[in-house]
């Protein structure tokens, strides 16, 4: 039992953030018993409306002062040696044409292929290892904000950009990285492209499938943790008007990532199941679970394997994520 | 009080069985999904060749038979294994705080499971199925290492065995933590396993451990009167024609087998092996012939009851059962402490 006593609750959050599943994962606490079957009304099938107060971009000149999660960060000159400790931000930097400025990226930054993946950990960053690359800008998500302070002490400007909770956050972070790298115009164009293409995917599916009212959940691991509509990935699903069975399982204490029980899933009987972990074997394992042969998603072969990277990052590839979900909806809308 | 065949006080045995039956009944009617007790009973009757119509839908029936029932059975089996193993260890070591995790079984199982979760993809296409096997091998290896160390380096006394167990456990835990760090993306799965749970494998898991569980449990039940002789002291045991070393090895092996079987499917669930035997000794006295069988029954009822709490407190989420037993077990230690203080005065 000695082992089990040493479990910092924070690990769950750390793990979720590490796999870029979200920043605020907390140990699920005792929740009010949610009545199974209290379905939240299906969202309408439509792309999310734009935020009227959306921040614009600067003029791409330096010095520039930016606001990140920790406060204001001033960059005196255009950075030339960026270290990115977060896969989503690595993808954004390359998408806005600032990829050639990225000197080193963390161990999970595997996209695009030309990203300079190193053995740097974004999970437990080592300040010394980061300074080895002599960076003039470090970008990281918020799972390890105290490292930003230490980097500040050695005069390395650091941008802490938390895991996006909404698509708006993604667009804002893309534009902010544009201002930080002198690629403001490219970033503005990229953010607009992502938003437009996302909307196109959703509208196309909605036109064909209408308000299908299909229920689903996304499984983050086999224990199984799921993501509610309050999360970034949840918002992608809501755009298609799907009913998320995980919503009723979180009374606000699970931070958007409740752990579901097998019984709950069987009783809620989702039409679609998305796995954002594992491989084809994991899909087979779901069908093998006791009593899952009665679940509609299993009966209709509607257990989908998502690319774990695409489904857990909040970068430009959210459009690909939307396509995966959209295809699943189209396949099942008239069943 | 009349005594039965194996020397069990019949009253306590029967009482324990009533408790177990009640726990099982509550166990199948409690859970995230809402099934009424009467519907469950009717459905179970409909499975018999009687003229009873089941009120459950196909999905509810599958939920009951494929998820709930095996889970309750698993709870009973694991509870019985851990509690009986705990009582047996306490008898061998003559120490009321000895438990199934004392001899490196748990640490070994933890290392085995962690290693498979982290490296499993490289050895097999089905690493999940290997977790129980690896935990089992790890548990037995841990106990074997502790026993060898205790008998060779330590001279084989009970104190030496306990110290060897602590040393082996610490070492294996350290290795396990190291392996864990190599697989940071698997932390969630590793912790889920370490915290223990019963709701994983349905009937498959029950089938998987049944042979080991039955073997370990039968050997322990048969050994009850040998432990009673050991309790008189080694010299006395020898004069009764008993080889204490053989008895120790037999009981430790059987108890470790039982522990390994339990741990391999349900992860690490602490305190059951201490709390239950302690309560039972209070009720039936200190004769192991009586303690072991009653502990087995009460242990089964206890873990089924704890699992009901784990499933319902945070429904539809589930608490790891190891957390619940730790929650109940820690205050219990304080009680043991207080009573031992009073006794030693």
XYZ file of C-alpha atoms in Angstrom:
680
model
C 0.000 0.000 0.000
C 2.991 2.212 0.490
C 3.012 2.979 -3.181
C -0.555 4.079 -3.349
C -0.068 6.551 -0.539
C 2.370 8.549 -2.554
C -0.030 9.572 -5.260
C -0.064 13.281 -5.777
C -3.427 14.183 -7.208
C -1.662 16.628 -9.422
C -0.303 13.775 -11.500
C -3.537 13.291 -13.300
C -3.531 16.900 -14.355
C 0.078 16.620 -15.315
C -0.571 13.536 -17.388
C -3.486 15.070 -19.199
C -1.532 18.210 -19.873
C 1.474 16.227 -20.984
C -0.509 14.373 -23.561
C -1.958 17.798 -24.252
C -5.377 16.648 -23.229
C -5.994 19.700 -21.156
C -4.539 21.965 -18.572
C -6.984 21.765 -15.722
C -7.411 18.026 -15.253
C -7.990 17.421 -11.588
C -8.510 14.312 -9.581
C -12.202 13.654 -9.908
C -13.811 14.325 -6.572
C -17.003 12.841 -5.258
C -19.706 14.204 -7.479
C -23.381 14.630 -6.849
C -24.981 11.528 -8.197
C -26.033 12.556 -11.647
C -29.188 10.793 -12.728
C -28.196 8.633 -15.657
C -30.418 9.359 -18.566
C -30.766 13.069 -17.883
C -29.682 13.929 -21.349
C -28.481 17.399 -21.999
C -30.295 18.766 -24.989
C -28.353 18.298 -28.189
C -26.474 21.331 -29.308
C -27.461 22.674 -32.670
C -25.277 21.717 -35.582
C -23.400 24.910 -36.429
C -19.870 26.303 -36.283
C -19.139 28.350 -33.147
C -19.888 32.068 -33.428
C -16.912 34.406 -33.483
C -16.113 36.368 -30.342
C -16.949 40.034 -31.041
C -14.142 41.187 -28.709
C -11.535 39.157 -30.489
C -8.034 40.670 -30.195
C -6.427 41.677 -33.485
C -2.773 41.486 -34.399
C -0.045 44.067 -34.010
C 2.172 45.436 -36.758
C 4.905 42.842 -36.280
C 7.522 45.325 -35.043
C 9.715 45.230 -31.917
C 9.898 45.920 -29.032
C 6.507 44.343 -28.388
C 4.665 43.700 -25.141
C 2.426 40.655 -24.990
C 0.096 39.338 -22.319
C 0.358 35.652 -21.467
C -0.936 33.592 -18.537
C 1.615 35.028 -16.131
C 1.304 38.723 -17.047
C 3.091 40.992 -19.486
C 6.139 39.846 -21.408
C 8.208 42.337 -23.386
C 10.362 41.206 -26.293
C 12.987 43.800 -27.187
C 13.898 42.313 -30.553
C 12.651 39.636 -32.901
C 13.546 36.222 -31.469
C 15.871 34.064 -33.527
C 16.280 31.008 -31.323
C 12.956 29.745 -29.991
C 12.566 26.719 -27.741
C 9.017 25.321 -27.837
C 8.072 23.011 -24.992
C 4.559 22.307 -26.188
C 3.555 20.321 -29.286
C 0.563 22.564 -30.031
C 2.749 25.661 -30.071
C 5.385 23.991 -32.197
C 2.678 23.307 -34.773
C 1.448 26.903 -34.590
C 4.949 28.352 -35.019
C 5.543 26.299 -38.134
C 2.081 27.095 -39.495
C 2.736 30.860 -39.305
C 6.078 30.619 -41.092
C 8.187 30.996 -37.949
C 9.373 27.373 -38.050
C 12.902 28.332 -39.077
C 13.236 30.283 -35.823
C 12.547 27.183 -33.727
C 15.869 25.956 -32.430
C 14.551 23.075 -30.342
C 11.189 21.519 -29.520
C 10.190 19.099 -26.775
C 10.128 15.308 -27.086
C 6.468 15.166 -28.135
C 6.703 17.900 -30.796
C 6.568 15.455 -33.704
C 4.704 17.649 -36.181
C 5.435 18.971 -38.741
C 8.104 16.388 -39.638
C 10.782 19.070 -39.920
C 10.230 20.207 -36.324
C 13.513 19.999 -34.379
C 12.337 17.372 -31.893
C 14.804 16.907 -29.026
C 14.733 14.953 -25.790
C 13.661 18.083 -23.899
C 10.734 17.319 -21.639
C 7.700 19.557 -21.666
C 6.404 17.517 -18.764
C 9.296 18.098 -16.360
C 11.293 20.819 -18.120
C 14.866 21.222 -17.031
C 15.847 24.882 -17.010
C 19.471 23.924 -17.528
C 18.674 21.728 -20.502
C 16.616 24.533 -22.056
C 19.360 27.135 -21.582
C 21.810 24.824 -23.371
C 20.058 25.864 -26.589
C 20.707 29.515 -25.781
C 17.120 30.549 -26.593
C 15.894 34.141 -26.853
C 12.275 32.979 -26.423
C 10.727 29.943 -24.737
C 7.105 28.948 -25.383
C 5.342 26.527 -23.073
C 1.882 25.513 -21.904
C 0.846 26.172 -18.338
C 1.523 22.796 -16.780
C 4.929 23.930 -15.593
C 4.571 27.665 -15.059
C 7.137 27.768 -12.242
C 9.798 26.962 -14.827
C 8.919 30.246 -16.554
C 9.929 32.104 -13.401
C 13.287 30.342 -13.304
C 13.847 31.159 -16.974
C 12.964 34.772 -16.177
C 15.736 34.776 -13.589
C 18.266 33.963 -16.297
C 16.724 36.646 -18.541
C 15.114 34.362 -21.059
C 11.688 35.721 -22.047
C 9.044 33.018 -21.736
C 5.500 32.866 -23.009
C 3.165 30.659 -20.956
C 0.124 29.853 -23.062
C -2.369 27.560 -21.328
C -4.138 24.708 -23.060
C -6.928 26.233 -25.114
C -10.404 25.840 -23.672
C -12.114 27.077 -26.837
C -11.383 27.515 -30.523
C -11.172 31.264 -29.827
C -8.180 30.553 -27.560
C -6.495 28.751 -30.439
C -6.989 31.670 -32.809
C -5.758 34.115 -30.152
C -2.627 32.049 -29.439
C -1.801 31.766 -33.148
C -2.077 35.565 -33.491
C -0.073 36.160 -30.317
C 2.749 33.933 -31.543
C 2.637 35.958 -34.754
C 3.250 39.170 -32.811
C 5.976 37.434 -30.783
C 7.895 36.352 -33.870
C 7.312 39.262 -36.244
C 4.950 37.120 -38.347
C 1.769 39.007 -37.457
C 0.268 39.009 -40.947
C 1.005 35.329 -41.569
C -0.498 34.473 -38.195
C -3.631 36.471 -38.885
C -4.034 34.699 -42.200
C -3.422 31.293 -40.594
C -5.926 31.883 -37.787
C -8.500 32.986 -40.346
C -7.767 29.928 -42.494
C -8.233 27.522 -39.562
C -11.479 29.216 -38.579
C -12.859 29.267 -42.120
C -11.964 25.655 -42.879
C -13.341 24.467 -39.550
C -16.612 26.231 -40.312
C -16.691 24.712 -43.814
C -16.277 21.188 -42.453
C -19.032 21.705 -39.904
C -21.451 23.356 -42.347
C -20.954 20.604 -44.883
C -21.747 17.908 -42.306
C -24.700 19.851 -40.890
C -26.155 20.320 -44.371
C -26.037 16.596 -44.959
C -26.784 15.165 -41.522
C -28.834 17.923 -39.924
C -29.327 17.809 -36.175
C -28.556 14.124 -35.902
C -28.800 14.136 -32.116
C -26.211 11.337 -31.992
C -24.719 10.698 -28.576
C -21.015 10.029 -28.069
C -18.120 10.277 -25.704
C -14.389 10.642 -26.194
C -12.269 8.253 -24.183
C -8.887 9.666 -23.194
C -7.556 6.426 -21.752
C -8.915 3.036 -20.845
C -9.665 3.846 -17.200
C -11.754 5.624 -18.795
C -11.492 9.351 -18.472
C -13.686 11.324 -20.848
C -13.965 14.957 -21.939
C -17.127 17.037 -21.466
C -18.457 19.816 -23.675
C -16.645 22.267 -21.403
C -13.292 21.226 -22.843
C -11.578 22.189 -26.066
C -12.238 18.857 -27.739
C -15.773 18.926 -26.363
C -16.412 22.148 -28.232
C -15.359 20.533 -31.494
C -17.965 17.802 -30.993
C -20.671 20.269 -29.916
C -20.241 22.095 -33.213
C -21.704 19.025 -34.896
C -24.701 19.025 -32.559
C -23.696 15.811 -30.786
C -24.835 14.865 -27.273
C -21.867 14.251 -24.973
C -22.697 11.559 -22.397
C -19.782 12.739 -20.250
C -21.528 16.036 -19.504
C -23.898 14.536 -16.937
C -20.951 12.849 -15.215
C -19.212 16.091 -14.271
C -20.801 18.319 -11.666
C -18.005 20.838 -12.096
C -15.515 19.117 -9.808
C -13.830 17.045 -12.509
C -12.552 20.035 -14.441
C -14.184 18.833 -17.647
C -12.511 15.420 -17.473
C -14.709 13.049 -15.454
C -13.914 9.394 -15.072
C -16.813 7.289 -16.296
C -17.730 3.866 -15.029
C -18.345 1.019 -17.466
C -21.901 0.687 -16.198
C -22.616 4.312 -16.873
C -21.394 4.021 -20.459
C -23.447 0.898 -21.121
C -26.563 2.507 -19.707
C -26.084 5.792 -21.566
C -25.564 3.741 -24.709
C -23.603 6.175 -26.923
C -24.045 6.062 -30.714
C -20.380 6.913 -31.281
C -17.223 6.310 -29.272
C -13.974 8.123 -30.037
C -10.692 6.869 -28.629
C -7.874 9.384 -28.419
C -5.294 6.829 -27.301
C -3.896 3.466 -28.313
C -4.211 1.704 -31.650
C -6.543 -0.701 -33.439
C -6.121 -3.114 -30.541
C -7.727 -0.531 -28.254
C -10.753 -0.386 -30.568
C -11.056 -4.161 -30.395
C -10.703 -4.046 -26.623
C -13.716 -1.743 -26.308
C -15.935 -4.251 -28.097
C -14.555 -6.981 -25.836
C -15.529 -5.203 -22.629
C -18.227 -6.936 -20.615
C -21.749 -5.899 -21.738
C -20.409 -3.549 -24.431
C -21.887 -5.796 -27.117
C -25.205 -4.137 -26.258
C -23.869 -0.618 -26.910
C -25.043 0.961 -30.175
C -21.586 2.291 -31.055
C -20.134 -1.215 -30.805
C -23.028 -2.821 -32.703
C -22.691 -0.297 -35.546
C -18.888 -0.422 -35.687
C -18.877 3.200 -34.644
C -15.871 3.053 -32.335
C -13.388 5.438 -33.935
C -9.692 5.659 -33.342
C -8.509 9.248 -33.422
C -4.931 10.238 -33.971
C -3.987 10.940 -30.360
C -1.878 13.946 -31.341
C -4.526 15.536 -33.527
C -7.258 14.958 -30.955
C -5.368 16.325 -27.984
C -3.665 19.434 -29.372
C -5.185 22.815 -29.871
C -3.141 23.824 -32.891
C -3.888 24.293 -36.587
C -4.705 20.608 -37.093
C -8.019 21.072 -35.296
C -9.439 21.163 -38.823
C -8.256 17.571 -39.374
C -9.833 16.646 -36.054
C -13.124 18.182 -37.216
C -12.950 16.136 -40.444
C -12.474 12.897 -38.493
C -15.472 13.670 -36.299
C -17.526 14.894 -39.256
C -16.914 11.680 -41.205
C -18.040 9.649 -38.206
C -21.217 11.706 -37.946
C -21.989 11.280 -41.652
C -21.457 7.537 -41.422
C -23.930 7.205 -38.581
C -26.463 9.967 -39.136
C -29.054 7.850 -40.891
C -28.561 4.615 -38.956
C -20.686 -22.732 21.178
C -20.876 -25.861 19.001
C -17.930 -26.383 16.664
C -18.202 -27.662 13.136
C -15.982 -29.912 11.101
C -12.919 -27.708 10.862
C -13.381 -26.229 14.301
C -15.303 -23.154 13.217
C -17.648 -21.740 15.779
C -20.821 -22.407 13.831
C -22.558 -19.264 15.000
C -19.866 -16.954 13.678
C -19.557 -18.900 10.458
C -23.293 -18.695 9.850
C -23.339 -15.022 10.846
C -20.555 -14.316 8.383
C -22.434 -16.079 5.610
C -25.568 -14.025 6.298
C -23.411 -10.894 6.148
C -21.893 -12.042 2.858
C -25.309 -12.805 1.366
C -26.542 -9.348 2.334
C -23.438 -7.691 0.900
C -23.823 -9.596 -2.357
C -27.480 -8.649 -2.639
C -26.705 -4.972 -2.067
C -23.676 -5.313 -4.294
C -25.675 -6.369 -7.338
C -28.289 -3.688 -6.808
C -25.863 -0.792 -6.267
C -24.044 0.995 -9.021
C -23.979 3.746 -11.582
C -26.880 2.292 -13.504
C -30.271 2.258 -11.856
C -31.716 -1.224 -11.567
C -34.265 -1.948 -8.887
C -33.636 -4.831 -6.505
C -36.933 -6.509 -7.389
C -36.163 -6.393 -11.121
C -32.759 -7.920 -10.448
C -34.237 -10.766 -8.418
C -36.889 -11.380 -11.081
C -34.249 -11.433 -13.793
C -32.080 -13.885 -11.896
C -35.160 -16.095 -11.363
C -35.942 -15.895 -15.087
C -32.547 -17.452 -15.784
C -33.760 -20.560 -13.952
C -36.159 -22.903 -15.698
C -39.140 -21.262 -14.042
C -42.071 -19.493 -15.611
C -40.740 -16.003 -14.844
C -40.604 -13.128 -17.307
C -37.531 -10.908 -16.994
C -38.446 -7.217 -16.603
C -35.030 -6.077 -17.838
C -34.108 -4.933 -21.321
C -31.352 -6.811 -23.102
C -28.915 -4.017 -22.264
C -29.831 -3.974 -18.575
C -29.535 -7.733 -18.433
C -26.067 -7.626 -19.994
C -25.105 -4.907 -17.567
C -26.222 -7.020 -14.643
C -24.780 -10.351 -15.733
C -21.608 -9.191 -17.512
C -20.584 -6.253 -15.325
C -22.234 -6.317 -11.920
C -22.248 -9.982 -11.021
C -18.626 -10.691 -11.941
C -17.613 -7.562 -10.123
C -19.360 -8.619 -6.928
C -17.928 -12.127 -7.249
C -14.486 -10.643 -7.852
C -14.886 -8.463 -4.766
C -15.794 -11.479 -2.670
C -12.900 -13.566 -4.010
C -10.285 -10.821 -3.649
C -11.561 -9.885 -0.192
C -11.440 -13.509 0.936
C -7.934 -13.962 -0.496
C -6.424 -10.841 1.045
C -8.054 -11.315 4.444
C -7.140 -15.009 4.698
C -3.595 -14.340 3.519
C -3.329 -11.578 6.108
C -4.500 -13.859 8.927
C -2.061 -16.537 7.803
C 0.901 -14.145 7.688
C -0.022 -12.876 11.140
C -0.007 -16.462 12.387
C 3.356 -17.300 10.848
C 5.052 -14.104 11.995
C 3.176 -13.930 15.297
C 2.641 -10.278 14.621
C -0.827 -8.732 14.372
C 0.448 -6.125 11.920
C 1.888 -8.559 9.380
C -0.082 -8.284 6.165
C -0.109 -9.618 2.601
C 2.117 -6.770 1.517
C 4.786 -7.375 4.093
C 6.963 -9.783 2.156
C 7.453 -7.892 -1.061
C 4.429 -9.410 -2.807
C 2.804 -6.054 -3.443
C 5.952 -4.258 -4.474
C 6.841 -7.117 -6.806
C 3.378 -7.086 -8.340
C 3.531 -3.323 -8.742
C 6.848 -3.568 -10.538
C 5.614 -6.366 -12.792
C 2.473 -4.489 -13.769
C 4.280 -1.198 -14.283
C 6.947 -2.825 -16.436
C 4.314 -4.352 -18.706
C 2.338 -1.118 -18.953
C 5.469 0.812 -19.914
C 7.291 -1.713 -22.096
C 4.428 -4.056 -22.983
C 3.950 -2.765 -26.509
C 7.435 -4.001 -27.362
C 6.853 -7.577 -26.229
C 3.326 -8.335 -27.296
C 0.360 -7.117 -29.318
C -1.880 -7.579 -26.316
C 0.022 -5.943 -23.446
C -3.166 -5.468 -21.418
C -3.657 -9.176 -21.002
C -0.108 -9.459 -19.707
C -0.628 -7.116 -16.742
C -2.120 -9.745 -14.403
C 0.454 -12.314 -15.459
C 3.330 -9.910 -14.836
C 1.875 -8.811 -11.516
C 1.553 -12.422 -10.494
C 5.120 -13.269 -11.468
C 6.367 -10.108 -9.762
C 4.517 -10.911 -6.538
C 5.900 -14.432 -6.342
C 9.403 -13.234 -7.252
C 9.219 -10.558 -4.563
C 8.230 -13.063 -1.894
C 10.864 -15.562 -3.047
C 13.562 -12.889 -2.909
C 12.501 -11.784 0.555
C 12.377 -15.345 1.803
C 15.786 -16.238 0.393
C 17.306 -13.065 1.776
C 15.708 -13.638 5.171
C 16.816 -17.260 5.433
C 20.337 -16.902 4.003
C 21.503 -13.492 5.189
C 19.205 -13.196 8.167
C 19.175 -16.701 9.589
C 15.485 -17.327 8.987
C 13.825 -15.992 12.140
C 10.545 -14.133 11.765
C 12.198 -10.796 12.497
C 14.757 -11.476 9.785
C 11.992 -12.312 7.294
C 10.103 -9.132 8.094
C 13.262 -7.034 7.666
C 14.094 -8.825 4.432
C 10.556 -8.132 3.233
C 10.918 -4.454 4.008
C 14.275 -4.310 2.226
C 13.013 -6.115 -0.864
C 9.837 -4.003 -0.933
C 11.796 -0.759 -0.757
C 14.152 -1.855 -3.493
C 11.336 -3.033 -5.790
C 9.356 0.161 -5.175
C 12.392 2.185 -6.162
C 12.819 0.202 -9.367
C 9.110 0.557 -10.055
C 9.265 4.337 -9.682
C 12.235 4.399 -12.021
C 10.393 2.363 -14.663
C 7.389 4.632 -14.234
C 9.487 7.679 -15.077
C 10.382 6.082 -18.393
C 6.747 5.925 -19.355
C 5.336 9.280 -18.403
C 2.613 8.993 -21.019
C 1.347 5.878 -19.237
C 1.229 7.373 -15.734
C -2.536 7.445 -15.684
C -2.826 3.733 -16.389
C -0.110 2.843 -13.912
C -1.798 4.787 -11.142
C -5.199 3.407 -11.958
C -3.773 -0.067 -11.514
C -1.827 0.772 -8.364
C -4.919 2.241 -6.714
C -6.819 -0.959 -7.183
C -10.182 -1.674 -8.677
C -12.541 -4.548 -9.325
C -14.444 -3.372 -12.353
C -12.093 -4.366 -15.115
C -12.366 -7.747 -16.659
C -15.758 -9.299 -16.010
C -15.860 -13.073 -15.829
C -12.528 -13.402 -17.645
C -10.624 -12.182 -14.618
C -12.600 -14.423 -12.296
C -11.711 -17.415 -14.470
C -8.099 -16.263 -14.643
C -7.462 -16.357 -10.901
C -9.862 -19.119 -9.842
C -7.302 -21.967 -9.837
C -4.714 -19.990 -7.846
C -7.352 -18.631 -5.497
C -8.840 -22.041 -4.735
C -5.421 -23.659 -4.273
C -4.095 -20.959 -1.970
C -7.264 -20.817 0.074
C -7.607 -24.591 0.520
C -3.989 -24.970 1.665
C -4.452 -22.167 4.185
C -7.666 -23.637 5.584
C -5.989 -27.004 6.020
C -3.028 -25.363 7.754
C -5.120 -23.750 10.489
C -4.344 -26.343 13.160
C -0.627 -26.317 12.223
C -0.554 -22.582 12.882
C -2.218 -23.247 16.227
C 0.639 -25.621 17.096
C 3.237 -23.107 15.925
C 1.666 -20.555 18.213
C 2.737 -22.719 21.152
C 6.363 -22.078 20.245
C 8.812 -23.889 17.962
C 10.079 -26.311 20.660
C 6.586 -27.410 21.508
C 5.760 -27.796 17.810
C 8.825 -29.971 17.264
C 7.866 -32.146 20.233
C 4.473 -32.626 18.571
C 6.290 -33.935 15.511
C 6.058 -30.791 13.410
C 8.833 -29.186 11.373
C 8.295 -25.439 11.929
C 10.322 -24.462 8.845
C 8.179 -26.639 6.595
C 4.982 -25.207 8.037
C 6.289 -21.678 7.567
C 7.291 -22.227 3.964
C 3.977 -23.901 3.188
C 1.853 -21.197 4.774
C 3.926 -18.315 3.380
C 3.785 -19.861 -0.099
C 0.039 -20.387 0.036
C -0.601 -16.919 1.446
C 1.678 -15.370 -1.171
C -0.080 -17.304 -3.910
C -3.408 -15.962 -2.628
C -2.011 -12.420 -2.447
C -0.533 -12.629 -5.930
C -3.813 -13.912 -7.362
C -5.739 -11.053 -5.765
C -3.237 -8.350 -6.647
C -2.844 -9.526 -10.233
C -6.426 -8.698 -11.184
C -7.392 -5.944 -8.777
C -4.231 -3.948 -8.244
C -3.127 -2.962 -4.782
C -5.847 -2.945 -2.157
C -4.420 -2.376 1.292
C -5.633 -2.878 4.846
C -8.096 -5.705 4.145
C -5.506 -8.221 5.347
C -5.131 -6.443 8.670
C -8.565 -5.071 9.467
C -10.602 -8.200 8.828
C -8.480 -10.768 10.725
C -8.277 -8.353 13.620
C -12.046 -8.051 13.893
C -12.471 -11.793 13.518
C -9.942 -12.575 16.258
C -11.918 -10.317 18.546
C -15.031 -12.345 17.798
C -13.878 -15.947 17.678
C -10.689 -15.952 19.755
C -7.161 -16.667 18.629
C -7.381 -20.264 17.377
C -6.416 -20.229 13.692
C -8.621 -23.205 12.994
C -11.526 -20.863 13.668
C -9.981 -17.576 12.578
C -9.028 -18.599 9.022
C -12.434 -19.790 7.737
C -14.380 -16.981 9.413
C -11.854 -14.453 8.105
C -12.369 -15.819 4.626
C -16.137 -15.282 4.784
C -15.984 -11.895 6.512
C -13.210 -10.721 4.181
C -15.408 -11.511 1.204
C -18.338 -9.603 2.700
C -16.095 -6.704 3.711
C -14.639 -6.043 0.272
C -18.015 -6.405 -1.456
C -19.350 -3.781 0.964
C -16.359 -1.481 0.429
C -16.825 -1.781 -3.315
C -20.438 -0.663 -2.974
C -19.121 2.498 -1.309
C -16.488 2.934 -4.034
C -19.125 2.642 -6.747
C -21.833 4.821 -5.255
C -20.164 7.688 -3.392
C -19.015 9.469 -6.523
C -21.397 7.930 -9.061
C -21.291 7.905 -12.010
C -17.554 8.064 -11.417
C -15.927 5.405 -9.252
C -13.450 5.852 -6.465
C -10.449 3.534 -6.605
C -11.240 0.840 -4.067
C -7.739 1.071 -2.587
C -8.510 4.636 -1.588
C -11.644 3.546 0.273
C -9.895 0.730 2.155
C -7.071 3.085 3.100
C -9.639 5.580 4.286
C -11.247 2.965 6.529
C -7.994 1.238 7.448
C -5.966 4.134 8.766
C -8.274 4.998 11.700
C -8.477 1.290 12.404
C -4.736 1.210 13.033
C -5.187 3.876 15.661
C -7.746 1.651 17.367
C -5.322 -1.297 17.325
C -2.648 0.957 18.751
C -4.869 2.078 21.603
C -5.979 -1.421 22.536
C -2.425 -2.785 22.465
C -1.321 0.043 24.738
C -4.030 -0.784 27.236
C -3.103 -4.424 27.147
C 0.593 -3.921 27.672
C 0.063 -1.863 30.814
